Amino acid sequence: MAAERSRKRKRNQEESIARIKKGKEAKKKAARKKKRGPDDDEDDDDYDDMMDMYRKAKPLPGQLENCELCEKRFTVTPYSKAGPDGGLLCTPCGKSQTKDAKAAEKALKPVVPRKARRKLESNRLDGITTRGAKPLQQLCIEKLANHSEDIDDFGEMPEAIMNRLSEIFSKKRAMNSTTMKLFLRPDMDTVAIHEAAYLETEDFNQIIAVVPEIKKLSLRNCCQFKDGNMEYLIEKAQQLNEIQLLGANLVSNDNWINLFSARGKNLKALKLEWLDAAFNDEAVQALIEFCPNLSRLKLERCKQLGVDSIRAIARAENLEHLTLRLCKEIPRNDLVELILAVGANLQTLCLENFMDSKEEPDDDVLIAIRDTCTHLSKFRFTENHECTDAGFVNLFTNWPNYPLRYIDVNSTRDMDNANPEGPEDFPVGLADVGFRAMMAHSGSRLEYLDIASCRHIAHETFTEVFDGEKQYPQLREINLSFCPVVDTQVVAGIFRSCPQIKKVVTFGCFGVSDVVVPKGIVLIGAPKAQDAIEQFGDTIFDFQTDMMRRENGIVVPTMA
Amino acid sequence: MSSPTTTEYVTLVSYDGYEFKVLRSAACLAGTIKRSLDPSSGFREGAENRVSFTNINGVTLEKVCEYLYYNQKHAESKDVPDMEIPPELCLELLIAADYLDV
């Protein structure tokens, strides 16, 4: 009785399976028909049917069959796959066959290169021109960074490439305790880790232990750099003379002072940024006292520093590069004293955000710079509304200094909500006459110019300075953002006046539209949303062909 | 010395003996190859239109050749898809790229 029931059930099952299979096939056939269109399917179907007649009948599910590929005997199921010659396959062979088929299909599909739009925009804003293929080195480095975990050793890599790799590893946040070791070689004299946030306290000791002859150490975001590391560094790294640490907030004031007294005369460069808990005026005083040979000093966003630091730095006679951005207000007199004391030797002077709300604004600082500095090549004076156009005119007119290579005077402007236009008769910050004087003084050597937010420069001045006739042969990059008068005419003038220009930034310049950008130049910040933010030049302009001719040394006869 | 004839194709040879015949225009995208083939430098490479590398193996050089053609093909196009590089080849290829100035 029971046996009969089970037999009956089995028969029912087989029937239903057969039905399902039949249904599936019919569906497939219909789909195939649709795809191929009405014309050619008749013949093919007939032919298929005919061929089917000569084929051996396939075993039904439940029966045994030899696998077509591996010859093993197996039970046929509704899911058994057909082999390449029409027979059935056992489960493992069937699986591997579908896998292969899928892989082949994937390989056949054309690889559609589709990078995220955001990534593209980011690259472009970084000024990475995307025309043409990337250099092979860059391709390799990017690939390496993606597989950072699998690398055992870089081998004898040239140091320039090592540094580039370090930069890209940092950017991709792939710099950790393991990958960091790849960059340490005992024969190096420079270690630069641009993103050290993932490194632990022991890792910093290891840097010194592996590279004891280190001369230059640069660590950014080294949050876990502690007193213990500093003590180890003082003891072991005897050759160290250039130090850059960002965010080393766990080092106490005493240990900073210990460092300065230990390195003493050997210390040549010190760059510290983003320190708030420790590092106060006393540490700066110790630095200046113990390290008379310091030639490069950069202190930015160190919260504890105030006027005593400024007074101390004024005693550093051998400074050549000075960059300061403090968080406390400094009386202008002390700043002027500082410039008068150390200005004569300076090649770099960067003063950001120095304001003194207690005194009436005037141009003392600019006057002091003019009177003492004669060797500057990089000059930054930003975020300041306590300077006037007249001050800039005075600075750049008959200044005995050589033409500057780098000028950044962004955000020198008046900010007053009640009077948004600013004082018309007495322009605050760089304005018309000052800008003309600046370009007349430095135009011949200037490579980088940032005058963002200098909003008192008139349109007429821009068109006169960049008239297409006057040439600024070295200028490569210019930032005119938030100078509201800048329009298409000004930008076109820049293209013609600056043969070397590579990058023009015009955020917030609403007059700039429909610019035809010459080949090889990138214009960033087109204000309309539907435009791409940056525009790459395609057109070769007549003045560019002239230039190319000159470069190729072909003399083209022209009408006299 | 007779003036070297410039051929359309040049031969690049790896240290393990593999030879690659490459379009001159593509090969010259690599600064080092360009300079060694330049007739005005008067090197033997220029006369023979053949450059041997004692520090690059066949597998790497093949990839370099692939890159040279890839670069030539995409010289004028925008947003070029990156060329596939097998990770295990990366380090050697990087050193070769540095040497070849490409």
PDB file of N, CA, C and O in Angstrom, chain A residues 113 115 120 124 130-144 147 150-151 153-158 161 165 519 536 538, chain B residues 63-64 67 70-72 74-87 89-91 93-102:
ATOM      1  N   PRO A 113      34.550  52.685 -19.947  1.00  0.00           N
ATOM      2  CA  PRO A 113      35.224  53.462 -18.908  1.00  0.00           C
ATOM      3  C   PRO A 113      34.266  54.504 -18.353  1.00  0.00           C
ATOM      4  O   PRO A 113      33.804  55.372 -19.076  1.00  0.00           O
ATOM      5  N   LYS A 115      34.133  56.833 -15.092  1.00  0.00           N
ATOM      6  CA  LYS A 115      34.601  57.265 -13.785  1.00  0.00           C
ATOM      7  C   LYS A 115      33.521  58.113 -13.167  1.00  0.00           C
ATOM      8  O   LYS A 115      32.714  58.709 -13.866  1.00  0.00           O
ATOM      9  N   LEU A 120      36.139  62.999 -11.569  1.00  0.00           N
ATOM     10  CA  LEU A 120      36.617  63.764 -12.713  1.00  0.00           C
ATOM     11  C   LEU A 120      36.735  65.235 -12.362  1.00  0.00           C
ATOM     12  O   LEU A 120      37.744  65.874 -12.617  1.00  0.00           O
ATOM     13  N   ARG A 124      40.027  67.675 -12.183  1.00  0.00           N
ATOM     14  CA  ARG A 124      40.157  68.882 -12.994  1.00  0.00           C
ATOM     15  C   ARG A 124      40.435  70.091 -12.129  1.00  0.00           C
ATOM     16  O   ARG A 124      41.233  70.948 -12.474  1.00  0.00           O
ATOM     17  N   THR A 130      43.117  66.356 -18.312  1.00  0.00           N
ATOM     18  CA  THR A 130      42.802  64.979 -18.658  1.00  0.00           C
ATOM     19  C   THR A 130      42.962  64.692 -20.134  1.00  0.00           C
ATOM     20  O   THR A 130      42.581  63.632 -20.588  1.00  0.00           O
ATOM     21  N   ARG A 131      43.524  65.631 -20.854  1.00  0.00           N
ATOM     22  CA  ARG A 131      43.703  65.345 -22.274  1.00  0.00           C
ATOM     23  C   ARG A 131      44.829  64.322 -22.449  1.00  0.00           C
ATOM     24  O   ARG A 131      45.866  64.405 -21.829  1.00  0.00           O
ATOM     25  N   GLY A 132      44.600  63.338 -23.300  1.00  0.00           N
ATOM     26  CA  GLY A 132      45.622  62.340 -23.568  1.00  0.00           C
ATOM     27  C   GLY A 132      45.742  61.334 -22.438  1.00  0.00           C
ATOM     28  O   GLY A 132      45.046  61.413 -21.440  1.00  0.00           O
ATOM     29  N   ALA A 133      46.620  60.373 -22.644  1.00  0.00           N
ATOM     30  CA  ALA A 133      46.779  59.320 -21.650  1.00  0.00           C
ATOM     31  C   ALA A 133      47.629  59.810 -20.495  1.00  0.00           C
ATOM     32  O   ALA A 133      48.403  60.737 -20.631  1.00  0.00           O
ATOM     33  N   LYS A 134      47.428  59.170 -19.346  1.00  0.00           N
ATOM     34  CA  LYS A 134      48.267  59.494 -18.186  1.00  0.00           C
ATOM     35  C   LYS A 134      49.660  58.930 -18.403  1.00  0.00           C
ATOM     36  O   LYS A 134      49.810  57.918 -19.068  1.00  0.00           O
ATOM     37  N   PRO A 135      50.661  59.560 -17.794  1.00  0.00           N
ATOM     38  CA  PRO A 135      51.998  58.977 -17.898  1.00  0.00           C
ATOM     39  C   PRO A 135      52.016  57.584 -17.265  1.00  0.00           C
ATOM     40  O   PRO A 135      51.283  57.310 -16.312  1.00  0.00           O
ATOM     41  N   LEU A 136      52.866  56.733 -17.819  1.00  0.00           N
ATOM     42  CA  LEU A 136      52.932  55.354 -17.333  1.00  0.00           C
ATOM     43  C   LEU A 136      53.296  55.305 -15.852  1.00  0.00           C
ATOM     44  O   LEU A 136      52.782  54.492 -15.091  1.00  0.00           O
ATOM     45  N   GLN A 137      54.185  56.215 -15.444  1.00  0.00           N
ATOM     46  CA  GLN A 137      54.577  56.227 -14.025  1.00  0.00           C
ATOM     47  C   GLN A 137      53.375  56.465 -13.134  1.00  0.00           C
ATOM     48  O   GLN A 137      53.190  55.817 -12.113  1.00  0.00           O
ATOM     49  N   GLN A 138      52.549  57.421 -13.555  1.00  0.00           N
ATOM     50  CA  GLN A 138      51.372  57.735 -12.741  1.00  0.00           C
ATOM     51  C   GLN A 138      50.420  56.540 -12.667  1.00  0.00           C
ATOM     52  O   GLN A 138      49.901  56.210 -11.606  1.00  0.00           O
ATOM     53  N   LEU A 139      50.235  55.885 -13.813  1.00  0.00           N
ATOM     54  CA  LEU A 139      49.359  54.699 -13.829  1.00  0.00           C
ATOM     55  C   LEU A 139      49.866  53.659 -12.836  1.00  0.00           C
ATOM     56  O   LEU A 139      49.098  53.091 -12.053  1.00  0.00           O
ATOM     57  N   CYS A 140      51.172  53.409 -12.877  1.00  0.00           N
ATOM     58  CA  CYS A 140      51.756  52.392 -12.000  1.00  0.00           C
ATOM     59  C   CYS A 140      51.588  52.785 -10.542  1.00  0.00           C
ATOM     60  O   CYS A 140      51.231  51.962  -9.697  1.00  0.00           O
ATOM     61  N   ILE A 141      51.850  54.049 -10.250  1.00  0.00           N
ATOM     62  CA  ILE A 141      51.800  54.481  -8.853  1.00  0.00           C
ATOM     63  C   ILE A 141      50.387  54.362  -8.314  1.00  0.00           C
ATOM     64  O   ILE A 141      50.163  53.890  -7.198  1.00  0.00           O
ATOM     65  N   GLU A 142      49.403  54.748  -9.139  1.00  0.00           N
ATOM     66  CA  GLU A 142      48.020  54.650  -8.676  1.00  0.00           C
ATOM     67  C   GLU A 142      47.629  53.192  -8.421  1.00  0.00           C
ATOM     68  O   GLU A 142      46.960  52.874  -7.447  1.00  0.00           O
ATOM     69  N   LYS A 143      48.077  52.333  -9.323  1.00  0.00           N
ATOM     70  CA  LYS A 143      47.776  50.915  -9.174  1.00  0.00           C
ATOM     71  C   LYS A 143      48.429  50.371  -7.895  1.00  0.00           C
ATOM     72  O   LYS A 143      47.809  49.618  -7.137  1.00  0.00           O
ATOM     73  N   LEU A 144      49.660  50.782  -7.686  1.00  0.00           N
ATOM     74  CA  LEU A 144      50.374  50.325  -6.489  1.00  0.00           C
ATOM     75  C   LEU A 144      49.634  50.735  -5.224  1.00  0.00           C
ATOM     76  O   LEU A 144      49.489  49.958  -4.289  1.00  0.00           O
ATOM     77  N   HIS A 147      46.949  48.527  -4.278  1.00  0.00           N
ATOM     78  CA  HIS A 147      47.343  47.212  -3.766  1.00  0.00           C
ATOM     79  C   HIS A 147      48.374  47.361  -2.665  1.00  0.00           C
ATOM     80  O   HIS A 147      49.276  46.543  -2.545  1.00  0.00           O
ATOM     81  N   ASP A 150      49.595  44.466  -0.443  1.00  0.00           N
ATOM     82  CA  ASP A 150      50.263  43.272  -0.955  1.00  0.00           C
ATOM     83  C   ASP A 150      51.750  43.467  -1.228  1.00  0.00           C
ATOM     84  O   ASP A 150      52.425  42.547  -1.675  1.00  0.00           O
ATOM     85  N   ILE A 151      52.237  44.677  -0.991  1.00  0.00           N
ATOM     86  CA  ILE A 151      53.631  44.931  -1.351  1.00  0.00           C
ATOM     87  C   ILE A 151      54.539  44.527  -0.191  1.00  0.00           C
ATOM     88  O   ILE A 151      54.265  44.843   0.956  1.00  0.00           O
ATOM     89  N   ASP A 153      58.151  44.920  -0.549  1.00  0.00           N
ATOM     90  CA  ASP A 153      59.372  45.702  -0.562  1.00  0.00           C
ATOM     91  C   ASP A 153      59.404  46.514  -1.858  1.00  0.00           C
ATOM     92  O   ASP A 153      59.045  46.003  -2.906  1.00  0.00           O
ATOM     93  N   PHE A 154      59.857  47.741  -1.772  1.00  0.00           N
ATOM     94  CA  PHE A 154      59.960  48.536  -2.995  1.00  0.00           C
ATOM     95  C   PHE A 154      61.265  48.268  -3.740  1.00  0.00           C
ATOM     96  O   PHE A 154      61.406  48.627  -4.894  1.00  0.00           O
ATOM     97  N   GLY A 155      62.249  47.697  -3.066  1.00  0.00           N
ATOM     98  CA  GLY A 155      63.536  47.502  -3.715  1.00  0.00           C
ATOM     99  C   GLY A 155      64.242  48.828  -3.907  1.00  0.00           C
ATOM    100  O   GLY A 155      64.017  49.780  -3.167  1.00  0.00           O
ATOM    101  N   GLU A 156      65.058  48.886  -4.951  1.00  0.00           N
ATOM    102  CA  GLU A 156      65.885  50.074  -5.159  1.00  0.00           C
ATOM    103  C   GLU A 156      65.118  51.125  -5.945  1.00  0.00           C
ATOM    104  O   GLU A 156      65.424  51.402  -7.091  1.00  0.00           O
ATOM    105  N   MET A 157      64.146  51.688  -5.332  1.00  0.00           N
ATOM    106  CA  MET A 157      63.318  52.677  -6.021  1.00  0.00           C
ATOM    107  C   MET A 157      64.002  54.048  -5.935  1.00  0.00           C
ATOM    108  O   MET A 157      64.511  54.403  -4.884  1.00  0.00           O
ATOM    109  N   PRO A 158      64.014  54.804  -7.027  1.00  0.00           N
ATOM    110  CA  PRO A 158      64.591  56.148  -6.939  1.00  0.00           C
ATOM    111  C   PRO A 158      63.834  57.000  -5.918  1.00  0.00           C
ATOM    112  O   PRO A 158      62.627  56.838  -5.753  1.00  0.00           O
ATOM    113  N   ILE A 161      60.624  58.966  -6.894  1.00  0.00           N
ATOM    114  CA  ILE A 161      59.424  58.137  -7.039  1.00  0.00           C
ATOM    115  C   ILE A 161      58.901  57.719  -5.674  1.00  0.00           C
ATOM    116  O   ILE A 161      57.692  57.677  -5.439  1.00  0.00           O
ATOM    117  N   LEU A 165      55.201  58.243  -4.383  1.00  0.00           N
ATOM    118  CA  LEU A 165      54.400  57.139  -3.847  1.00  0.00           C
ATOM    119  C   LEU A 165      53.872  57.480  -2.468  1.00  0.00           C
ATOM    120  O   LEU A 165      52.708  57.237  -2.153  1.00  0.00           O
ATOM    121  N   LYS A 519      43.990  76.187 -26.349  1.00  0.00           N
ATOM    122  CA  LYS A 519      44.494  74.846 -26.054  1.00  0.00           C
ATOM    123  C   LYS A 519      45.557  74.891 -24.947  1.00  0.00           C
ATOM    124  O   LYS A 519      46.387  75.777 -24.896  1.00  0.00           O
ATOM    125  N   PHE A 536      38.355  73.190 -20.751  1.00  0.00           N
ATOM    126  CA  PHE A 536      39.659  72.952 -21.330  1.00  0.00           C
ATOM    127  C   PHE A 536      39.697  73.513 -22.724  1.00  0.00           C
ATOM    128  O   PHE A 536      38.743  73.385 -23.477  1.00  0.00           O
ATOM    129  N   ASP A 538      40.453  73.952 -26.581  1.00  0.00           N
ATOM    130  CA  ASP A 538      40.642  73.116 -27.752  1.00  0.00           C
ATOM    131  C   ASP A 538      41.213  73.920 -28.905  1.00  0.00           C
ATOM    132  O   ASP A 538      41.997  73.452 -29.693  1.00  0.00           O
TER     133      ASP A 538
ATOM    134  N   LYS B  63      54.654  45.146 -21.885  1.00  0.00           N
ATOM    135  CA  LYS B  63      53.669  46.065 -21.316  1.00  0.00           C
ATOM    136  C   LYS B  63      54.017  47.510 -21.693  1.00  0.00           C
ATOM    137  O   LYS B  63      53.137  48.315 -21.972  1.00  0.00           O
ATOM    138  N   VAL B  64      55.298  47.814 -21.699  1.00  0.00           N
ATOM    139  CA  VAL B  64      55.717  49.159 -22.090  1.00  0.00           C
ATOM    140  C   VAL B  64      55.280  49.432 -23.529  1.00  0.00           C
ATOM    141  O   VAL B  64      54.743  50.506 -23.827  1.00  0.00           O
ATOM    142  N   TYR B  67      51.743  50.113 -23.666  1.00  0.00           N
ATOM    143  CA  TYR B  67      51.449  51.463 -23.202  1.00  0.00           C
ATOM    144  C   TYR B  67      51.760  52.501 -24.277  1.00  0.00           C
ATOM    145  O   TYR B  67      51.003  53.441 -24.474  1.00  0.00           O
ATOM    146  N   TYR B  70      49.030  52.545 -26.634  1.00  0.00           N
ATOM    147  CA  TYR B  70      47.848  53.088 -25.937  1.00  0.00           C
ATOM    148  C   TYR B  70      47.946  54.597 -25.841  1.00  0.00           C
ATOM    149  O   TYR B  70      46.991  55.329 -26.111  1.00  0.00           O
ATOM    150  N   ASN B  71      49.142  55.074 -25.511  1.00  0.00           N
ATOM    151  CA  ASN B  71      49.349  56.514 -25.388  1.00  0.00           C
ATOM    152  C   ASN B  71      49.168  57.196 -26.744  1.00  0.00           C
ATOM    153  O   ASN B  71      48.502  58.224 -26.846  1.00  0.00           O
ATOM    154  N   GLN B  72      49.735  56.582 -27.780  1.00  0.00           N
ATOM    155  CA  GLN B  72      49.635  57.184 -29.105  1.00  0.00           C
ATOM    156  C   GLN B  72      48.174  57.245 -29.559  1.00  0.00           C
ATOM    157  O   GLN B  72      47.713  58.249 -30.085  1.00  0.00           O
ATOM    158  N   HIS B  74      45.518  57.436 -27.746  1.00  0.00           N
ATOM    159  CA  HIS B  74      44.684  58.353 -26.985  1.00  0.00           C
ATOM    160  C   HIS B  74      45.262  59.758 -26.882  1.00  0.00           C
ATOM    161  O   HIS B  74      44.807  60.540 -26.054  1.00  0.00           O
ATOM    162  N   ALA B  75      46.242  60.069 -27.715  1.00  0.00           N
ATOM    163  CA  ALA B  75      46.945  61.345 -27.544  1.00  0.00           C
ATOM    164  C   ALA B  75      45.998  62.539 -27.562  1.00  0.00           C
ATOM    165  O   ALA B  75      46.196  63.500 -26.832  1.00  0.00           O
ATOM    166  N   GLU B  76      44.957  62.461 -28.380  1.00  0.00           N
ATOM    167  CA  GLU B  76      44.113  63.645 -28.522  1.00  0.00           C
ATOM    168  C   GLU B  76      42.768  63.520 -27.808  1.00  0.00           C
ATOM    169  O   GLU B  76      41.996  64.461 -27.777  1.00  0.00           O
ATOM    170  N   SER B  77      42.462  62.359 -27.240  1.00  0.00           N
ATOM    171  CA  SER B  77      41.120  62.191 -26.681  1.00  0.00           C
ATOM    172  C   SER B  77      41.062  62.633 -25.217  1.00  0.00           C
ATOM    173  O   SER B  77      42.075  62.688 -24.525  1.00  0.00           O
ATOM    174  N   LYS B  78      39.869  62.910 -24.789  1.00  0.00           N
ATOM    175  CA  LYS B  78      39.641  63.359 -23.415  1.00  0.00           C
ATOM    176  C   LYS B  78      39.220  62.179 -22.547  1.00  0.00           C
ATOM    177  O   LYS B  78      38.657  61.220 -23.039  1.00  0.00           O
ATOM    178  N   ASP B  79      39.437  62.307 -21.247  1.00  0.00           N
ATOM    179  CA  ASP B  79      38.967  61.305 -20.283  1.00  0.00           C
ATOM    180  C   ASP B  79      39.305  59.882 -20.722  1.00  0.00           C
ATOM    181  O   ASP B  79      38.441  59.037 -20.930  1.00  0.00           O
ATOM    182  N   VAL B  80      40.573  59.658 -20.895  1.00  0.00           N
ATOM    183  CA  VAL B  80      41.046  58.374 -21.398  1.00  0.00           C
ATOM    184  C   VAL B  80      40.890  57.308 -20.321  1.00  0.00           C
ATOM    185  O   VAL B  80      41.208  57.541 -19.160  1.00  0.00           O
ATOM    186  N   PRO B  81      40.370  56.128 -20.685  1.00  0.00           N
ATOM    187  CA  PRO B  81      40.309  55.046 -19.680  1.00  0.00           C
ATOM    188  C   PRO B  81      41.716  54.595 -19.332  1.00  0.00           C
ATOM    189  O   PRO B  81      42.585  54.551 -20.194  1.00  0.00           O
ATOM    190  N   ASP B  82      41.928  54.270 -18.058  1.00  0.00           N
ATOM    191  CA  ASP B  82      43.246  53.838 -17.632  1.00  0.00           C
ATOM    192  C   ASP B  82      43.579  52.495 -18.246  1.00  0.00           C
ATOM    193  O   ASP B  82      42.711  51.644 -18.418  1.00  0.00           O
ATOM    194  N   MET B  83      44.852  52.315 -18.546  1.00  0.00           N
ATOM    195  CA  MET B  83      45.272  51.033 -19.080  1.00  0.00           C
ATOM    196  C   MET B  83      45.350  50.023 -17.938  1.00  0.00           C
ATOM    197  O   MET B  83      45.734  50.370 -16.835  1.00  0.00           O
ATOM    198  N   GLU B  84      44.956  48.787 -18.232  1.00  0.00           N
ATOM    199  CA  GLU B  84      45.032  47.743 -17.202  1.00  0.00           C
ATOM    200  C   GLU B  84      46.479  47.349 -16.963  1.00  0.00           C
ATOM    201  O   GLU B  84      47.217  47.057 -17.892  1.00  0.00           O
ATOM    202  N   ILE B  85      46.879  47.348 -15.704  1.00  0.00           N
ATOM    203  CA  ILE B  85      48.223  46.893 -15.369  1.00  0.00           C
ATOM    204  C   ILE B  85      48.094  45.798 -14.327  1.00  0.00           C
ATOM    205  O   ILE B  85      47.480  46.018 -13.287  1.00  0.00           O
ATOM    206  N   PRO B  86      48.621  44.607 -14.584  1.00  0.00           N
ATOM    207  CA  PRO B  86      48.556  43.566 -13.559  1.00  0.00           C
ATOM    208  C   PRO B  86      49.375  43.995 -12.342  1.00  0.00           C
ATOM    209  O   PRO B  86      50.509  44.461 -12.507  1.00  0.00           O
ATOM    210  N   PRO B  87      48.817  43.879 -11.139  1.00  0.00           N
ATOM    211  CA  PRO B  87      49.479  44.397  -9.941  1.00  0.00           C
ATOM    212  C   PRO B  87      50.891  43.845  -9.756  1.00  0.00           C
ATOM    213  O   PRO B  87      51.778  44.566  -9.331  1.00  0.00           O
ATOM    214  N   LEU B  89      53.068  43.287 -11.812  1.00  0.00           N
ATOM    215  CA  LEU B  89      54.029  43.875 -12.730  1.00  0.00           C
ATOM    216  C   LEU B  89      54.352  45.320 -12.361  1.00  0.00           C
ATOM    217  O   LEU B  89      55.271  45.927 -12.897  1.00  0.00           O
ATOM    218  N   CYS B  90      53.556  45.867 -11.451  1.00  0.00           N
ATOM    219  CA  CYS B  90      53.581  47.308 -11.201  1.00  0.00           C
ATOM    220  C   CYS B  90      54.956  47.855 -10.844  1.00  0.00           C
ATOM    221  O   CYS B  90      55.409  48.834 -11.426  1.00  0.00           O
ATOM    222  N   LEU B  91      55.617  47.222  -9.885  1.00  0.00           N
ATOM    223  CA  LEU B  91      56.879  47.788  -9.402  1.00  0.00           C
ATOM    224  C   LEU B  91      57.927  47.805 -10.506  1.00  0.00           C
ATOM    225  O   LEU B  91      58.564  48.830 -10.739  1.00  0.00           O
ATOM    226  N   LEU B  93      57.431  47.716 -13.659  1.00  0.00           N
ATOM    227  CA  LEU B  93      56.991  48.622 -14.710  1.00  0.00           C
ATOM    228  C   LEU B  93      57.263  50.073 -14.304  1.00  0.00           C
ATOM    229  O   LEU B  93      57.665  50.896 -15.117  1.00  0.00           O
ATOM    230  N   LEU B  94      57.072  50.342 -13.034  1.00  0.00           N
ATOM    231  CA  LEU B  94      57.307  51.701 -12.532  1.00  0.00           C
ATOM    232  C   LEU B  94      58.765  52.071 -12.688  1.00  0.00           C
ATOM    233  O   LEU B  94      59.105  53.173 -13.138  1.00  0.00           O
ATOM    234  N   ILE B  95      59.653  51.149 -12.327  1.00  0.00           N
ATOM    235  CA  ILE B  95      61.084  51.437 -12.454  1.00  0.00           C
ATOM    236  C   ILE B  95      61.452  51.603 -13.920  1.00  0.00           C
ATOM    237  O   ILE B  95      62.195  52.513 -14.299  1.00  0.00           O
ATOM    238  N   ALA B  96      60.878  50.739 -14.777  1.00  0.00           N
ATOM    239  CA  ALA B  96      61.136  50.859 -16.205  1.00  0.00           C
ATOM    240  C   ALA B  96      60.616  52.194 -16.724  1.00  0.00           C
ATOM    241  O   ALA B  96      61.284  52.883 -17.502  1.00  0.00           O
ATOM    242  N   ALA B  97      59.419  52.592 -16.264  1.00  0.00           N
ATOM    243  CA  ALA B  97      58.823  53.851 -16.732  1.00  0.00           C
ATOM    244  C   ALA B  97      59.690  55.025 -16.317  1.00  0.00           C
ATOM    245  O   ALA B  97      59.874  55.972 -17.077  1.00  0.00           O
ATOM    246  N   ASP B  98      60.235  54.945 -15.115  1.00  0.00           N
ATOM    247  CA  ASP B  98      61.113  56.015 -14.647  1.00  0.00           C
ATOM    248  C   ASP B  98      62.359  56.086 -15.517  1.00  0.00           C
ATOM    249  O   ASP B  98      62.785  57.159 -15.936  1.00  0.00           O
ATOM    250  N   TYR B  99      62.915  54.902 -15.828  1.00  0.00           N
ATOM    251  CA  TYR B  99      64.134  54.848 -16.642  1.00  0.00           C
ATOM    252  C   TYR B  99      63.865  55.364 -18.053  1.00  0.00           C
ATOM    253  O   TYR B  99      64.647  56.118 -18.614  1.00  0.00           O
ATOM    254  N   LEU B 100      62.717  54.973 -18.596  1.00  0.00           N
ATOM    255  CA  LEU B 100      62.400  55.335 -19.976  1.00  0.00           C
ATOM    256  C   LEU B 100      61.863  56.750 -20.099  1.00  0.00           C
ATOM    257  O   LEU B 100      61.683  57.255 -21.190  1.00  0.00           O
ATOM    258  N   ASP B 101      61.544  57.359 -18.978  1.00  0.00           N
ATOM    259  CA  ASP B 101      61.000  58.717 -18.984  1.00  0.00           C
ATOM    260  C   ASP B 101      59.683  58.761 -19.754  1.00  0.00           C
ATOM    261  O   ASP B 101      59.540  59.464 -20.741  1.00  0.00           O
ATOM    262  N   VAL B 102      58.744  57.977 -19.293  1.00  0.00           N
ATOM    263  CA  VAL B 102      57.446  57.949 -19.982  1.00  0.00           C
ATOM    264  C   VAL B 102      56.323  58.019 -18.955  1.00  0.00           C
ATOM    265  O   VAL B 102      56.462  57.513 -17.859  1.00  0.00           O
TER     266      VAL B 102
END
